[in-house]
CSV table of C-alpha atoms and ligand atoms in Angstrom, one decimal:
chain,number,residue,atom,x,y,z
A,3,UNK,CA,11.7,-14.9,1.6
A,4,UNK,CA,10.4,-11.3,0.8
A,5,UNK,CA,7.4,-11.0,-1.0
A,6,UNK,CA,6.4,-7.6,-2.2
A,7,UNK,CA,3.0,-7.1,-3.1
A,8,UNK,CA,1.9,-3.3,-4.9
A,9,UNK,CA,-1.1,-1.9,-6.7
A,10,UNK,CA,-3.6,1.0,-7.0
A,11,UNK,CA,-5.8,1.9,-4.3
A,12,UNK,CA,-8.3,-1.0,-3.3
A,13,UNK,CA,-7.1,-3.7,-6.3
A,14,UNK,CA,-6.8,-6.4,-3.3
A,15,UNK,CA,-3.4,-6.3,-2.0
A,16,UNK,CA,-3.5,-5.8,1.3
A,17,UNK,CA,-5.9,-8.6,1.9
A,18,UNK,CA,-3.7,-10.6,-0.3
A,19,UNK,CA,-0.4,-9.6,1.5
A,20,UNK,CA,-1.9,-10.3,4.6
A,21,UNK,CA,-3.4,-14.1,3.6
A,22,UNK,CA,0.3,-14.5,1.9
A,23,UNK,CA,2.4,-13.2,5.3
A,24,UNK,CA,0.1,-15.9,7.2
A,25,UNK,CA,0.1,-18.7,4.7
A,26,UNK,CA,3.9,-18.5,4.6
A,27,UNK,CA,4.7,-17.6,8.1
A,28,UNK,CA,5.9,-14.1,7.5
A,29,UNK,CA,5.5,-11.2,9.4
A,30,UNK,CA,3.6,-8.6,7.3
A,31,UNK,CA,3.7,-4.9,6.9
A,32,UNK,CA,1.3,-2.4,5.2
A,33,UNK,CA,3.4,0.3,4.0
A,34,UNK,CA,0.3,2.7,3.6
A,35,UNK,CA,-0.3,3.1,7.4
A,36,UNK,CA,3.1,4.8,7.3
A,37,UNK,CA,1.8,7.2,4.9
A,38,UNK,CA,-1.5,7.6,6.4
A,39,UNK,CA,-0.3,8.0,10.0
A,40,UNK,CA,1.6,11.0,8.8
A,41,UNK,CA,-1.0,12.4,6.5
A,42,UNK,CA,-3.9,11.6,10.3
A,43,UNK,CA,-1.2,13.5,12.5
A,44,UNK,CA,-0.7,16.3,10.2
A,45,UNK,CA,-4.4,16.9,9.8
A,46,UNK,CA,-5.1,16.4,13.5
A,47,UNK,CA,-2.6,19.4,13.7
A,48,UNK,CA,-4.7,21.5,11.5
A,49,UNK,CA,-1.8,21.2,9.0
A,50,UNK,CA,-2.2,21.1,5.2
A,51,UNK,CA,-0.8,18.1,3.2
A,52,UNK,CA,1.0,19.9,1.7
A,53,UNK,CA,3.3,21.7,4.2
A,54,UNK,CA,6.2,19.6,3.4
A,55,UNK,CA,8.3,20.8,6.6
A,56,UNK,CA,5.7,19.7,9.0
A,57,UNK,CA,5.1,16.6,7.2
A,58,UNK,CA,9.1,15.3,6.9
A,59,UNK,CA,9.1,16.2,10.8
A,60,UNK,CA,6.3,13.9,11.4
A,61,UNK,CA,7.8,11.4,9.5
A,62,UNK,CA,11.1,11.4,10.8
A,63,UNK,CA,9.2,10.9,14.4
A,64,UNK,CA,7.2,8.0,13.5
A,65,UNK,CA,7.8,4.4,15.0
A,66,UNK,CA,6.4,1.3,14.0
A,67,UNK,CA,4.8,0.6,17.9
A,68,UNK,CA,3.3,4.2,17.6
A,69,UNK,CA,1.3,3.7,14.4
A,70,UNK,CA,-2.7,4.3,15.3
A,71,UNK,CA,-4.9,1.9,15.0
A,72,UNK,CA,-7.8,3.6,14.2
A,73,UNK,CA,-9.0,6.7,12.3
A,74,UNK,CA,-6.3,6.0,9.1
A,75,UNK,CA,-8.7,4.5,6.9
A,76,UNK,CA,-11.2,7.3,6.0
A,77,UNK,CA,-11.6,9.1,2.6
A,78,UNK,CA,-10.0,12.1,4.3
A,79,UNK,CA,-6.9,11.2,5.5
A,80,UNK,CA,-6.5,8.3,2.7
A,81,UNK,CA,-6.6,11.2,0.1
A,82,UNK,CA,-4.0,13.2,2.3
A,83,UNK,CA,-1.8,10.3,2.9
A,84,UNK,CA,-1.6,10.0,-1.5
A,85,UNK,CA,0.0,14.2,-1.3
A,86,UNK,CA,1.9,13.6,1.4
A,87,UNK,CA,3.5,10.5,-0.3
A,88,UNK,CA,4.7,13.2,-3.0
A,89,UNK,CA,7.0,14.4,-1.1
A,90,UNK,CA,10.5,13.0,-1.2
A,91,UNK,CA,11.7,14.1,2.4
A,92,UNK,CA,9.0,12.0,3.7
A,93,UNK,CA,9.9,8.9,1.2
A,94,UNK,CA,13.0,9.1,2.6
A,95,UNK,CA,12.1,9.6,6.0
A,96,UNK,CA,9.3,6.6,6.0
A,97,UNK,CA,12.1,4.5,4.2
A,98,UNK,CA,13.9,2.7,6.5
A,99,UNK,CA,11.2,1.9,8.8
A,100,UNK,CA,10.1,0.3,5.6
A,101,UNK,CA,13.5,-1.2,4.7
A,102,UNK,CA,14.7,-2.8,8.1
A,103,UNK,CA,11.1,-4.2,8.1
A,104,UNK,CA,12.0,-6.4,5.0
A,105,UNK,CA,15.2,-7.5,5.9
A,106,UNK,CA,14.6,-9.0,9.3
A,107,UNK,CA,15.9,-12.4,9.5
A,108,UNK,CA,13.5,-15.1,7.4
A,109,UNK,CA,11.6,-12.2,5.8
A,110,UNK,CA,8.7,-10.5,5.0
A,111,UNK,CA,5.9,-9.2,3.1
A,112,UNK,CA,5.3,-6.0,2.1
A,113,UNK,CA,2.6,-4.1,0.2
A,114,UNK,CA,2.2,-0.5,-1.1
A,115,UNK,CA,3.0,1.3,-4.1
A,116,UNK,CA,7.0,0.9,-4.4
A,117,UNK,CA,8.0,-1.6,-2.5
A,118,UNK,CA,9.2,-3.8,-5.4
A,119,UNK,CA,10.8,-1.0,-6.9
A,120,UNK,CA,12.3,1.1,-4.7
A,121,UNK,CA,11.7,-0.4,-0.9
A,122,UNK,CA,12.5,-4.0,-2.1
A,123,UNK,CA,14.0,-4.2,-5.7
A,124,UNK,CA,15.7,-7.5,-4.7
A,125,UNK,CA,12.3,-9.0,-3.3
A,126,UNK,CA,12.2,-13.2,-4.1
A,127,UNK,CA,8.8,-12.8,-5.8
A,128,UNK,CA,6.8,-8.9,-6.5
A,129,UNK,CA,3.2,-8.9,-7.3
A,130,UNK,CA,1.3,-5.9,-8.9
A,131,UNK,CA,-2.3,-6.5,-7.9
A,132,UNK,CA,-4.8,-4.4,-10.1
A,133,UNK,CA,-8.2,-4.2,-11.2
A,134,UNK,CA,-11.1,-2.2,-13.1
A,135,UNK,CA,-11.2,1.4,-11.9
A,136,UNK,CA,-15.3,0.7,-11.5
A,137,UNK,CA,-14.8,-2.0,-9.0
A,138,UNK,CA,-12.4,-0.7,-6.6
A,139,UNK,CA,-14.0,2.6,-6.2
A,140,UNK,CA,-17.3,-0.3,-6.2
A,141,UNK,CA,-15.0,-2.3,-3.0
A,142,UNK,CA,-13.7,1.2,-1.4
A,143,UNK,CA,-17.2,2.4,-1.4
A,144,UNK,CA,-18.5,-0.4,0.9
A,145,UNK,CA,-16.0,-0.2,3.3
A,146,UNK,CA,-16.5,3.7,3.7
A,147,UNK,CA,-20.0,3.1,3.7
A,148,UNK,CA,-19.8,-0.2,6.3
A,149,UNK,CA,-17.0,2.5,8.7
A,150,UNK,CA,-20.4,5.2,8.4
A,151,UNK,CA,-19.0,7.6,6.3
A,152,UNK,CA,-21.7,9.0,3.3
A,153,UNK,CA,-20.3,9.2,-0.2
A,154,UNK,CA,-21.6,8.2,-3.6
A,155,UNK,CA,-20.6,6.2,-6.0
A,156,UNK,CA,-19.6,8.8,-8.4
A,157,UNK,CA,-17.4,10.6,-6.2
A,158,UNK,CA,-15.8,7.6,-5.2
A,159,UNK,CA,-14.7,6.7,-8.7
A,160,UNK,CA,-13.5,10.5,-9.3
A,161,UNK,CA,-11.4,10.1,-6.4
A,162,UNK,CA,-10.1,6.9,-7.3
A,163,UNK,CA,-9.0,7.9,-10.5
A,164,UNK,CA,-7.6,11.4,-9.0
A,165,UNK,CA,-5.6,8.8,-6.5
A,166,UNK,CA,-4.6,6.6,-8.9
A,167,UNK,CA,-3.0,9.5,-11.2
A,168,UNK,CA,-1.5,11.5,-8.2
A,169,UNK,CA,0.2,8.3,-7.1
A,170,UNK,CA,1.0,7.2,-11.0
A,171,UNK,CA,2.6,10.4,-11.7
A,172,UNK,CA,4.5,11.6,-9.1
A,173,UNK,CA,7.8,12.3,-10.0
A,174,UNK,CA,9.5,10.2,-7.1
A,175,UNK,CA,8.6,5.8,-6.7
A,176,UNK,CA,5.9,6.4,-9.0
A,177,UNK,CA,3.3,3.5,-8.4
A,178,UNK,CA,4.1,1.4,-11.3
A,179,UNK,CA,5.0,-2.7,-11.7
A,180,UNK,CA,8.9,-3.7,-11.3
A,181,UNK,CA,9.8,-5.2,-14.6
A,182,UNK,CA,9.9,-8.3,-12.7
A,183,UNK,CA,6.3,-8.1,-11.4
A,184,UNK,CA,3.9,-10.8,-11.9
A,185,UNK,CA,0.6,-9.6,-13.2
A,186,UNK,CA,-2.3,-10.6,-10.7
A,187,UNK,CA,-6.1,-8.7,-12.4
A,188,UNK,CA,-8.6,-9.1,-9.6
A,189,UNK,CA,-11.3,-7.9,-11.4
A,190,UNK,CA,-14.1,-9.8,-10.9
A,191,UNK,CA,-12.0,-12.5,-8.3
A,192,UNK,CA,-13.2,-13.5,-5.0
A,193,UNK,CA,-11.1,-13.1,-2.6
A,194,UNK,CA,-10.1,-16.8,-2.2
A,195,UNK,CA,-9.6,-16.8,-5.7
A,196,UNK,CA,-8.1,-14.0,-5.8
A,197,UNK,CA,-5.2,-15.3,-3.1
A,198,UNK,CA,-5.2,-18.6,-4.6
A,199,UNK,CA,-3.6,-17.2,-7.5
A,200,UNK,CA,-1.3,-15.1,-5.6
A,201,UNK,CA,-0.1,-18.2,-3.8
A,202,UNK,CA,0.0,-20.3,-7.4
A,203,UNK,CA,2.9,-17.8,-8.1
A,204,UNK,CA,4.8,-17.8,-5.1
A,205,UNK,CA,5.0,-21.5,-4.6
A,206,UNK,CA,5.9,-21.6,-8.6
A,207,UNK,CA,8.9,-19.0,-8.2
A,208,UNK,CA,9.9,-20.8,-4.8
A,209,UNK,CA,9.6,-24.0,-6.7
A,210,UNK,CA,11.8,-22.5,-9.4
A,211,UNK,CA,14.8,-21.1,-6.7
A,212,UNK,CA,14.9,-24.3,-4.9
B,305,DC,O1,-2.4,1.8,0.4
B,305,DC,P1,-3.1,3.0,1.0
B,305,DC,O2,-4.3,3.4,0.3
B,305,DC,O3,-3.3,2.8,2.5
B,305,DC,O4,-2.0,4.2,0.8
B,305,DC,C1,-2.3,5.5,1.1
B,305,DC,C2,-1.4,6.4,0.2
B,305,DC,O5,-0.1,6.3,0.7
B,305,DC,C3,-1.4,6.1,-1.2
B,305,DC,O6,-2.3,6.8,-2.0
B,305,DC,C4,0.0,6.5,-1.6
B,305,DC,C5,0.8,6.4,-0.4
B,305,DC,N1,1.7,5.2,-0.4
B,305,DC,C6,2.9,5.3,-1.1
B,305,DC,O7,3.2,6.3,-1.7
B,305,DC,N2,3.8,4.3,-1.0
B,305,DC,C7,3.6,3.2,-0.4
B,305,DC,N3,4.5,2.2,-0.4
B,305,DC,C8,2.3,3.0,0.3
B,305,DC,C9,1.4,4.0,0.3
């Protein structure tokens, strides 16, 4: 079973992926590491985001057992990792790392922006995980602020929604839900309620295919 999992910046799905992949057995893979680990290297290089060349290189050269652990979830290179995800070459490049993942024998889950719609468009079940602009940058706030990093609520939000349009509006796998998405708001959700649900609809579509 492949279950793809996408939405904006902090709606919930990577904690839902990741209670799905171990409710279900599956391995699980957070496709915005990709991203992010070639947005952390480029920077560490003094590189700008947007030097395409350098980027694509960096991504070609990327393996899944060479992925840092640590450093990739600041405001820095998470706001780098959204303009280096413009880029085609690097799409392409990031790709089938991305790809092979999903199609290992017994399956997988994957989330990130287009994995339902490019990645995975024959994924068993896709869930587009949103919620309030207000309360993600609210959520993405307290994790910056619990990793030390000093920011404020209002320029959280304004880079939410800068996020949120760069990745909405880019010309290649635009974040958007697969016509065949299932809906899942978080607004306001727990967590547990929140991956309740998700769970509700996979066991109703694997009801369904059985
Ligand atoms: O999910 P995240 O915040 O770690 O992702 C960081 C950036 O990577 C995001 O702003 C856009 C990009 N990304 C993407 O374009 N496609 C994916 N499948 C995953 C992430």
């Amino acid at each position: 079973m492949i279950i793809a999992v996408d939405g904006p910046l902090a709606a919930g799905k990577g904690t839902i992926a990741k209670a799905l992949a171990r409710h279900y057995g599956l391995p699980h893979m957070d496709t915005g590491k990709l991203y992010r680990s070639v947005a952390y290297r480029l920077l560490a290089l003094g590189k700008s985001p947007d030097d395409i060349v350098s980027a694509t290189q960096i991504a070609h050269g990327l393996s899944l057992d060479g992925i840092e652990d640590h450093n990739l979830r600041t405001a820095q290179v998470g706001a780098a990792a959204s303009v280096v995800a413009v880029h085609p070459s690097v799409r392409q490049a990031l790709y089938d790392l991305q790809r092979g993942f999903a199609l290992q024998p017994g399956g997988a889950v994957l989330d990130g922006r287009d994995i339902g719609t490019v990645v995975c468009p024959e994924a068993d079940v896709k869930l587009f995980v949103s919620a309030s602009s207000e309360e993600r940058a609210g959520r993405r706030l307290q994790e910056l602020l619990a990793q030390g990093e000093a920011i404020s609520y209002a320029d959280m939000l304004a880079q939410t929604l800068e996020r949120d349009a760069r990745d909405s509006g880019r010309v290649d796998a635009p974040l958007r839900p697969a016509e065949d998405a299932h809906l899942l708001d978080t607004t306001g959700l727990s967590i547990e309620a929140a991956v309740d649900k998700a769970r509700l609809i996979v066991d109703h579509i694997r009801l369904a295919k059985s």
